[in-house]
CSV table of C-alpha atoms and ligand atoms in Angstrom, one decimal:
chain,number,residue,atom,x,y,z
S,28,MET,CA,66.3,-185.0,59.1
S,29,THR,CA,65.8,-180.9,58.3
S,30,PRO,CA,62.7,-179.6,59.3
S,31,PRO,CA,60.5,-177.4,56.0
S,32,SER,CA,61.5,-173.6,56.7
S,33,ALA,CA,58.3,-172.5,58.6
S,34,ILE,CA,56.1,-175.5,60.1
S,35,ALA,CA,53.3,-176.3,62.5
S,36,ILE,CA,52.5,-179.2,63.2
S,37,ARG,CA,49.3,-180.0,65.8
S,38,ARG,CA,46.4,-181.9,66.4
S,39,GLY,CA,44.4,-183.7,64.2
S,40,ASP,CA,47.2,-183.2,61.3
S,41,ARG,CA,48.1,-186.7,60.0
S,42,GLY,CA,50.8,-187.8,57.8
S,43,SER,CA,54.7,-188.8,57.6
S,44,ALA,CA,55.5,-186.1,59.8
S,45,VAL,CA,53.6,-186.6,62.9
S,46,ALA,CA,55.4,-190.2,62.8
S,47,ALA,CA,58.3,-188.5,63.1
S,48,VAL,CA,57.2,-186.0,66.0
S,49,ARG,CA,56.0,-189.3,67.9
S,50,GLU,CA,59.5,-190.9,66.9
S,51,ARG,CA,61.1,-187.9,68.1
S,52,LEU,CA,58.8,-188.4,71.6
S,53,VAL,CA,59.1,-191.2,72.5
S,54,ILE,CA,62.7,-191.1,72.7
S,55,VAL,CA,62.9,-188.3,74.6
S,56,GLY,CA,60.2,-190.0,76.8
S,57,GLU,CA,57.2,-188.0,77.1
S,58,LEU,CA,55.2,-190.6,74.7
S,59,ASP,CA,55.4,-194.7,75.0
S,60,ALA,CA,56.0,-196.6,72.1
S,61,ASP,CA,53.7,-199.3,72.9
S,62,GLY,CA,51.3,-200.4,75.3
S,63,SER,CA,48.5,-199.3,74.2
S,64,ASP,CA,46.4,-201.1,71.4
S,65,ASP,CA,45.8,-197.8,70.0
S,66,VAL,CA,50.1,-198.0,68.2
S,67,SER,CA,48.9,-199.2,65.8
S,68,GLU,CA,50.4,-199.0,61.6
S,69,ASP,CA,47.5,-196.3,61.6
S,70,ALA,CA,47.7,-194.6,64.3
S,71,VAL,CA,51.6,-193.7,64.1
S,72,LEU,CA,50.3,-190.9,61.2
S,73,GLU,CA,48.0,-188.9,64.2
S,74,PHE,CA,48.5,-186.3,65.7
S,75,ASP,CA,45.7,-187.1,68.9
S,76,ASP,CA,44.9,-185.8,72.0
S,77,ARG,CA,48.2,-187.9,73.6
S,78,VAL,CA,50.0,-186.2,71.7
S,79,GLU,CA,49.4,-183.4,72.1
S,80,ARG,CA,49.8,-183.5,75.4
S,81,ALA,CA,53.0,-185.4,75.3
S,82,VAL,CA,54.2,-182.3,73.2
S,83,LYS,CA,53.4,-180.0,75.8
S,84,SER,CA,55.3,-181.8,78.7
S,85,PHE,CA,57.6,-181.3,76.2
S,86,GLN,CA,58.2,-177.9,75.7
S,87,GLN,CA,57.2,-177.0,79.4
S,88,ARG,CA,60.4,-178.9,80.7
S,89,ARG,CA,62.8,-176.7,77.3
S,90,GLY,CA,61.0,-174.1,78.4
S,91,LEU,CA,59.6,-173.7,75.4
S,92,LEU,CA,55.9,-171.8,74.8
S,93,VAL,CA,54.0,-174.8,75.1
S,94,ASP,CA,51.4,-174.4,73.1
S,95,GLY,CA,51.4,-178.3,71.9
S,96,VAL,CA,51.1,-177.1,68.2
S,97,VAL,CA,55.3,-178.9,67.0
S,98,GLY,CA,56.3,-175.2,65.5
S,99,THR,CA,60.3,-174.5,63.7
S,100,ALA,CA,61.3,-174.4,67.7
S,101,THR,CA,59.7,-177.1,69.5
S,102,TYR,CA,61.0,-179.2,65.7
S,103,ALA,CA,64.6,-178.3,65.8
S,104,ALA,CA,64.4,-178.7,70.0
S,105,LEU,CA,62.6,-182.6,69.1
S,106,ASP,CA,65.4,-183.2,66.7
S,107,GLY,CA,68.3,-182.4,68.6
S,108,ALA,CA,66.6,-183.9,71.7
S,109,ARG,CA,67.2,-187.3,70.6
S,110,TYR,CA,71.1,-186.7,70.4
S,111,ALA,CA,73.5,-187.7,73.5
S,112,LEU,CA,76.8,-186.3,73.1
S,113,GLY,CA,79.0,-189.6,71.1
S,114,ASP,CA,75.8,-190.2,69.3
S,115,ARG,CA,77.2,-187.7,66.1
S,116,VAL,CA,79.4,-186.6,64.4
S,117,LEU,CA,79.8,-182.3,65.1
S,118,ARG,CA,81.3,-179.8,63.7
S,119,HIS,CA,81.0,-176.3,63.2
S,120,GLN,CA,78.7,-175.6,59.6
S,121,PRO,CA,79.4,-172.7,59.3
S,122,GLY,CA,75.3,-170.8,57.8
S,123,HIS,CA,73.1,-173.8,59.4
S,124,PHE,CA,74.4,-174.5,62.9
S,125,LEU,CA,74.4,-177.8,64.3
S,126,GLU,CA,71.7,-178.3,67.3
S,127,GLY,CA,71.5,-180.3,70.1
S,128,ASP,CA,71.4,-182.0,73.7
S,129,ASP,CA,74.6,-183.6,72.3
S,130,VAL,CA,75.6,-180.0,71.2
S,131,ALA,CA,74.9,-178.2,75.2
S,132,THR,CA,76.7,-182.2,76.8
S,133,LEU,CA,79.2,-180.7,74.6
S,134,GLN,CA,79.5,-176.9,75.5
S,135,GLY,CA,79.1,-178.1,79.1
S,136,ARG,CA,82.2,-180.1,79.2
S,137,LEU,CA,83.7,-177.3,77.5
S,138,VAL,CA,83.0,-175.1,80.5
S,139,GLU,CA,83.4,-177.2,82.2
S,140,LEU,CA,86.9,-177.9,81.6
S,141,GLY,CA,88.4,-174.6,81.6
S,142,PHE,CA,87.1,-173.7,77.7
S,143,ARG,CA,84.9,-170.5,76.6
S,144,PRO,CA,82.7,-171.8,73.8
S,145,GLY,CA,79.8,-169.4,74.5
S,146,LYS,CA,76.5,-169.8,75.7
S,147,VAL,CA,75.9,-172.9,76.9
S,148,ASP,CA,72.9,-173.1,74.1
S,149,GLY,CA,72.8,-176.4,72.9
S,150,ILE,CA,74.1,-174.3,68.7
S,151,HIS,CA,77.3,-175.0,67.2
S,152,GLY,CA,78.4,-171.8,66.7
S,153,PRO,CA,81.9,-170.0,66.2
S,154,LEU,CA,82.7,-170.1,70.0
S,155,THR,CA,82.2,-173.2,70.3
S,156,ASP,CA,84.4,-174.1,67.5
S,157,GLU,CA,86.7,-172.4,68.8
S,158,ALA,CA,87.2,-173.7,72.0
S,159,VAL,CA,87.1,-177.3,70.5
S,160,ARG,CA,89.8,-176.4,68.3
S,161,ALA,CA,91.5,-175.2,71.4
S,162,PHE,CA,90.9,-178.3,73.4
S,163,GLN,CA,91.8,-180.5,70.6
S,164,ALA,CA,95.1,-178.3,71.1
S,165,ASP,CA,95.5,-179.1,74.0
S,166,VAL,CA,95.0,-182.8,74.5
S,167,GLY,CA,97.0,-183.2,72.2
S,168,LEU,CA,94.8,-183.8,69.0
S,169,VAL,CA,95.2,-182.5,65.6
S,170,GLY,CA,92.4,-178.9,65.9
S,171,ASP,CA,90.1,-179.3,63.2
S,172,GLY,CA,87.4,-178.9,65.9
S,173,THR,CA,85.6,-182.2,64.4
S,174,VAL,CA,83.7,-183.6,67.2
S,175,GLY,CA,84.6,-187.6,66.6
S,176,PRO,CA,85.3,-190.4,68.4
S,177,GLU,CA,89.4,-189.6,69.2
S,178,THR,CA,87.9,-186.3,70.8
S,179,MET,CA,84.9,-187.9,72.2
S,180,ARG,CA,87.3,-191.0,74.4
S,181,ALA,CA,89.7,-187.7,75.2
S,182,PHE,CA,86.8,-186.1,76.6
S,183,GLN,CA,85.5,-189.5,78.4
S,184,ALA,CA,88.6,-190.1,80.1
S,185,LEU,CA,88.7,-186.5,81.2
S,186,ARG,CA,84.9,-186.0,82.6
S,187,ARG,CA,86.1,-189.3,85.0
S,188,SER,CA,88.2,-187.3,87.1
S,189,VAL,CA,86.8,-184.2,86.8
S,190,ARG,CA,85.3,-183.1,89.5
S,191,GLY,CA,89.7,-184.2,91.3
S,192,GLY,CA,91.6,-181.1,90.3
S,193,SER,CA,92.5,-178.5,88.1
S,194,ALA,CA,91.3,-178.4,84.3
S,195,ASN,CA,95.5,-178.1,83.8
S,196,ALA,CA,96.0,-181.4,84.9
S,197,LEU,CA,93.3,-183.3,84.3
S,198,ARG,CA,94.4,-182.4,80.8
S,199,GLU,CA,98.6,-183.2,81.1
S,200,ARG,CA,97.1,-186.9,82.3
S,201,GLU,CA,94.8,-187.8,79.2
S,202,HIS,CA,97.9,-186.7,77.6
S,203,ILE,CA,99.7,-189.4,79.4
S,204,ARG,CA,97.6,-192.0,79.6
S,205,ARG,CA,96.5,-191.6,75.6
S,206,SER,CA,100.1,-192.3,74.6
S,207,GLY,CA,100.2,-195.5,77.3
S,208,HIS,CA,103.2,-196.6,79.1
S,209,SER,CA,105.9,-197.2,76.1
S,210,LEU,CA,108.4,-194.8,75.7
S,211,SER,CA,108.8,-195.3,72.5
S,212,GLY,CA,107.5,-192.8,69.7
S,213,ARG,CA,107.7,-189.9,72.1
S,214,THR,CA,109.3,-187.1,71.7
S,215,ILE,CA,111.3,-185.7,74.2
S,216,VAL,CA,113.5,-182.3,74.1
S,217,ILE,CA,116.6,-181.8,76.0
S,218,ASP,CA,117.5,-178.8,77.2
S,219,PRO,CA,121.5,-178.8,78.0
S,220,GLY,CA,121.7,-175.3,80.1
S,221,HIS,CA,123.7,-172.5,78.7
S,222,GLY,CA,126.2,-172.4,76.0
S,223,GLY,CA,127.2,-170.6,73.3
S,224,ASP,CA,129.6,-167.5,75.3
S,225,ASP,CA,127.0,-168.6,78.6
S,226,ARG,CA,129.7,-171.0,80.1
S,227,GLY,CA,127.3,-171.5,83.4
S,228,ALA,CA,128.6,-172.4,86.4
S,229,GLU,CA,132.3,-172.8,86.5
S,230,GLY,CA,134.0,-175.8,89.5
S,231,LEU,CA,136.9,-177.9,90.6
S,232,LYS,CA,138.5,-179.9,88.8
S,233,GLY,CA,138.0,-178.0,85.3
S,234,LEU,CA,134.4,-178.8,85.4
S,235,VAL,CA,131.9,-176.4,83.3
S,236,GLU,CA,128.6,-176.2,83.6
S,237,ALA,CA,127.3,-175.6,79.8
S,238,ASP,CA,129.6,-179.2,78.4
S,239,LEU,CA,128.9,-180.8,81.6
S,240,SER,CA,125.3,-180.6,81.2
S,241,LEU,CA,125.5,-181.5,77.6
S,242,GLU,CA,127.6,-184.4,78.5
S,243,LEU,CA,124.9,-185.5,80.4
S,244,ALA,CA,122.4,-184.9,77.6
S,245,ARG,CA,124.4,-186.6,75.3
S,246,ARG,CA,124.1,-190.6,77.5
S,247,ILE,CA,120.5,-190.0,78.2
S,248,GLU,CA,119.8,-189.6,74.2
S,249,GLY,CA,121.8,-192.6,73.8
S,250,ARG,CA,120.0,-194.0,76.1
S,251,LEU,CA,116.9,-193.4,74.9
S,252,SER,CA,116.5,-193.4,71.5
S,253,ALA,CA,117.8,-197.3,72.4
S,254,HIS,CA,113.8,-197.5,73.7
S,255,GLY,CA,112.9,-195.2,70.0
S,256,VAL,CA,112.2,-192.2,72.1
S,257,ASN,CA,113.1,-188.8,69.1
S,258,VAL,CA,115.1,-187.5,71.3
S,259,VAL,CA,115.6,-183.5,70.2
S,260,PHE,CA,118.3,-181.3,71.6
S,261,THR,CA,117.8,-177.1,72.1
S,262,ARG,CA,121.4,-177.2,71.3
S,263,THR,CA,124.9,-178.9,70.5
S,264,ASN,CA,128.0,-177.7,70.9
S,265,ALA,CA,127.8,-176.3,67.7
S,266,THR,CA,124.5,-174.1,68.3
S,267,THR,CA,122.9,-172.2,70.9
S,268,ALA,CA,119.6,-172.8,72.0
S,269,GLY,CA,119.1,-168.9,72.8
S,270,THR,CA,117.0,-167.4,75.6
S,271,ASP,CA,114.5,-169.6,77.6
S,272,ASP,CA,112.2,-167.8,75.6
S,273,ASP,CA,113.4,-169.4,72.6
S,274,ARG,CA,113.8,-173.0,74.6
S,275,ALA,CA,110.1,-172.5,75.0
S,276,ASP,CA,109.5,-171.9,71.7
S,277,PHE,CA,111.5,-174.4,70.2
S,278,ALA,CA,109.8,-177.7,72.5
S,279,ASN,CA,106.4,-175.8,71.5
S,280,GLY,CA,107.5,-175.8,68.0
S,281,VAL,CA,108.4,-179.8,68.1
S,282,GLU,CA,105.2,-180.6,69.8
S,283,ALA,CA,107.5,-183.0,73.0
S,284,ASP,CA,105.5,-185.4,75.2
S,285,LEU,CA,108.1,-183.4,77.1
S,286,VAL,CA,111.2,-181.7,78.7
S,287,LEU,CA,114.7,-181.6,80.7
S,288,SER,CA,116.0,-178.8,81.0
S,289,LEU,CA,119.6,-179.9,82.4
S,290,HIS,CA,121.9,-177.5,84.6
S,291,SER,CA,124.5,-177.1,88.0
S,292,ASP,CA,124.7,-174.7,90.7
S,293,HIS,CA,127.7,-173.4,92.1
S,294,SER,CA,127.6,-171.3,95.2
S,295,PRO,CA,130.5,-169.5,96.3
S,296,SER,CA,130.7,-170.5,100.1
S,297,GLY,CA,131.5,-173.9,97.8
S,298,SER,CA,129.7,-175.7,100.9
S,299,ALA,CA,126.2,-176.0,99.2
S,300,HIS,CA,125.7,-179.4,97.7
S,301,GLY,CA,123.7,-181.8,96.1
S,302,VAL,CA,120.7,-182.0,93.9
S,303,ALA,CA,117.2,-180.5,93.0
S,304,THR,CA,114.1,-180.9,90.3
S,305,TYR,CA,111.6,-178.6,89.3
S,306,PHE,CA,108.7,-177.7,88.0
S,307,TYR,CA,106.1,-175.6,87.2
S,308,GLY,CA,104.1,-173.5,89.7
S,309,HIS,CA,103.8,-172.5,92.7
S,310,ASP,CA,104.7,-173.0,95.9
S,311,ALA,CA,102.9,-172.2,98.4
S,312,ARG,CA,100.0,-174.7,97.2
S,313,GLY,CA,96.5,-173.9,96.1
S,314,ALA,CA,97.1,-170.0,96.5
S,315,THR,CA,96.5,-169.4,92.6
S,316,GLY,CA,93.0,-170.4,91.0
S,317,ALA,CA,92.7,-175.0,91.0
S,318,ASN,CA,90.2,-174.7,88.6
S,319,GLY,CA,91.6,-173.6,85.3
S,320,SER,CA,88.4,-171.4,84.2
S,321,GLY,CA,89.2,-168.1,86.0
S,322,GLY,CA,90.6,-166.4,83.8
S,323,SER,CA,94.3,-167.4,83.7
S,324,GLY,CA,93.7,-168.6,80.9
S,325,ALA,CA,94.4,-172.6,79.5
S,326,HIS,CA,97.1,-172.7,82.4
S,327,GLY,CA,96.1,-173.9,86.3
S,328,ALA,CA,98.5,-173.6,89.6
S,329,ARG,CA,100.9,-176.5,89.2
S,330,SER,CA,101.9,-179.1,86.9
S,331,LEU,CA,101.0,-182.1,88.2
S,332,ILE,CA,102.8,-184.0,86.1
S,333,GLY,CA,106.0,-182.1,85.6
S,334,GLU,CA,106.0,-182.6,89.9
S,335,ARG,CA,105.5,-185.8,89.6
S,336,PHE,CA,108.4,-186.6,87.0
S,337,ALA,CA,110.7,-184.1,89.2
S,338,ASP,CA,110.0,-186.3,91.9
S,339,VAL,CA,110.6,-189.7,90.6
S,340,LEU,CA,113.7,-188.2,89.2
S,341,LEU,CA,114.9,-186.5,92.0
S,342,ARG,CA,114.6,-189.6,93.7
S,343,GLU,CA,116.1,-192.0,91.2
S,344,VAL,CA,119.3,-189.9,91.3
S,345,VAL,CA,119.9,-189.4,94.1
S,346,ALA,CA,119.4,-193.8,95.5
S,347,ARG,CA,122.4,-193.8,92.5
S,348,THR,CA,124.7,-191.2,92.3
S,349,GLY,CA,124.3,-190.6,96.2
S,350,LEU,CA,124.0,-186.5,95.7
S,351,THR,CA,122.3,-185.3,98.4
S,352,ASP,CA,118.9,-184.6,98.4
S,353,CYS,CA,117.9,-180.6,98.3
S,354,ARG,CA,114.9,-182.0,97.3
S,355,THR,CA,111.9,-180.9,94.1
S,356,HIS,CA,110.6,-177.6,93.9
S,357,ALA,CA,107.8,-176.0,92.2
S,358,ARG,CA,109.2,-172.1,89.9
S,359,THR,CA,107.6,-170.3,87.1
S,360,TRP,CA,110.8,-170.1,85.2
S,361,THR,CA,110.2,-169.0,81.9
S,362,LEU,CA,111.3,-172.9,80.8
S,363,LEU,CA,108.6,-174.5,82.8
S,364,ARG,CA,106.4,-171.3,82.8
S,365,ARG,CA,106.2,-170.9,78.4
S,366,THR,CA,106.7,-175.0,77.3
S,367,ARG,CA,103.1,-176.6,76.8
S,368,MET,CA,104.3,-180.1,78.1
S,369,PRO,CA,105.3,-181.0,81.3
S,370,ALA,CA,108.9,-179.3,82.0
S,371,VAL,CA,111.4,-179.6,84.5
S,372,GLN,CA,114.7,-179.0,85.6
S,373,LEU,CA,117.3,-180.5,87.0
S,374,ASP,CA,120.4,-179.3,89.1
S,375,VAL,CA,122.9,-181.9,89.3
S,376,GLY,CA,125.4,-180.4,91.7
S,377,TYR,CA,127.4,-177.7,92.7
S,378,LEU,CA,130.4,-177.8,90.7
S,379,ASP,CA,132.7,-175.8,93.4
S,380,HIS,CA,131.8,-178.9,96.2
S,381,GLU,CA,135.0,-181.2,96.9
S,382,GLY,CA,132.2,-184.0,96.6
S,383,ASP,CA,129.9,-183.4,94.1
S,384,ALA,CA,132.5,-182.0,91.6
S,385,GLY,CA,135.0,-184.9,92.7
S,386,LEU,CA,131.2,-187.3,91.3
S,387,LEU,CA,130.4,-185.5,88.8
S,388,SER,CA,134.2,-185.9,87.2
S,389,ARG,CA,133.9,-189.2,86.7
S,390,PRO,CA,132.1,-190.5,83.5
S,391,GLU,CA,130.4,-193.2,85.9
S,392,THR,CA,128.5,-190.5,87.7
S,393,LEU,CA,127.3,-189.7,84.7
S,394,ASP,CA,126.2,-192.5,83.6
S,395,ARG,CA,123.9,-193.2,86.4
S,396,VAL,CA,122.4,-190.2,85.8
S,397,ALA,CA,121.4,-190.7,82.1
S,398,GLU,CA,119.9,-193.8,83.9
S,399,ALA,CA,118.3,-193.0,86.4
S,400,THR,CA,116.6,-189.8,83.8
S,401,VAL,CA,116.0,-193.0,81.3
S,402,VAL,CA,113.9,-195.8,84.5
S,403,ALA,CA,112.3,-192.2,86.1
S,404,LEU,CA,110.4,-191.1,82.6
S,405,GLN,CA,109.7,-194.4,82.3
S,406,ARG,CA,107.9,-195.3,85.4
S,407,LEU,CA,106.3,-191.4,84.7
S,408,TYR,CA,105.1,-192.9,81.6
S,409,LEU,CA,103.7,-196.7,83.7
S,410,GLY,CA,101.6,-194.3,85.8
S,411,GLU,CA,99.6,-196.3,88.9
S,412,ASN,CA,101.2,-199.6,87.7
S,413,ASP,CA,104.5,-198.2,89.3
S,414,THR,CA,105.1,-200.0,92.1
S,415,ALA,CA,108.6,-200.6,92.4
S,416,GLN,CA,111.1,-199.1,94.6
S,417,THR,CA,113.4,-196.6,94.2
S,418,GLY,CA,116.5,-197.1,92.4
S,419,VAL,CA,116.4,-200.4,92.0
S,420,LEU,CA,114.8,-200.8,88.7
S,421,HIS,CA,117.4,-201.2,85.5
S,422,LEU,CA,115.7,-200.8,81.9
S,423,GLY,CA,115.9,-204.4,81.8
S,424,ASP,CA,112.8,-205.4,85.0
S,425,LEU,CA,110.8,-201.9,83.4
S,426,ARG,CA,110.7,-203.8,79.5
S,427,ARG,CA,109.0,-206.6,81.3
S,428,HIS,CA,107.2,-205.3,83.4
S,429,LEU,CA,105.3,-202.9,80.2
S,430,GLU,CA,105.3,-206.4,78.7
S,431,ALA,CA,103.8,-208.2,80.8
S,432,LEU,CA,100.8,-205.6,80.9
S,433,ARG,CA,101.0,-205.1,77.3
S,434,SER,CA,99.9,-208.7,77.1
S,435,GLY,CA,97.2,-208.8,79.6
S,436,SER,CA,98.9,-210.3,83.1
S,437,THR,CA,97.3,-207.1,85.0
S,438,GLY,CA,98.2,-208.3,88.6
S,439,ALA,CA,102.0,-208.0,87.1
S,440,GLU,CA,104.3,-206.7,89.4
S,441,VAL,CA,108.2,-205.4,89.3
S,442,GLY,CA,110.9,-207.6,90.5
S,443,ALA,CA,113.7,-205.7,92.9
S,444,THR,CA,116.7,-206.9,91.2
S,445,GLY,CA,119.3,-207.0,94.6
Y,522,ZN,ZN1,122.7,-173.3,85.1
């Protein structure tokens, strides 16, 4: 209901406008709905002492001028107060801003998550609109500025854990949660390191990093495609991927769910060996702002999903290949930093190490790394339901487990096949 432009409903008035005011006072808890005999058909049209007291109490609570008269401001506040966030679809309407408690709640929540809707004033203006669109883009929704059921679900899922960590981490987690347990339908960008004139590290047994990373990428692609994953390469044999900035832009452009960059290492001494993974973050835990609401933009100090995937991937690769565990590390490298989705770099083996080169020149090893990657991805999306031991899972087990989860038997265990 839109109030007339100048409005003043006061004690002594009667009619349908009074009935509308009473109705709202009941909704906001200032007036009893019943329990009094005078709430007859006729009485609801009366602006009596009781209504005046209720209006004053409401004005007091809202910091409005306490005069007991329902003027334009009081009317707008009363009208808006009946909405809790989610009761109606909110969007920015140029020329006629929506107002209400739901808008204020929305603004408060945006602030909590590190966005900037401007003043928390319950008025859905352009800044609030901008913040809503930024939120939608961050959790992977269409950034249309409309706060409807889908955006509400994203908010609700985040609210439960908003005290628990950085806004950025929560957004990532929400992204994973919302996309469900299945790999199917996801877009994974695989970035085979180097390429073109840049051959990367060169080592024993004719191993060249640029070729090895592409070879591994193809094996991962084959397995992921079989699971309905949309795999996109940053480069092929014939094309180059450009700089790390270009690679990040590419991944952002295809709106990937995750980026995996494939590399190998070399060390002049020839003694270093093993496998390591890297995710976005600073190694000194908690050294940078952890709540994402500061001036550092949308990104918090570390990617928790990236860290989890880096950790699971490393353990699966080590368990399957016998390569030495060189651990998971937080880095602020361009590709990890500039991608808007979780990104992980896998450095598999030192090409100038006798043992590593021996392993990596065998196709079975690459198959195992590829299998480890797919299992790690699947485990990432299993989330907290993932209780299986590292290195013992095979894709068939995971599929059965996921089917059990989907069919509702929540007690399903992932069987470790020997
Ligand atoms: Zn490299």
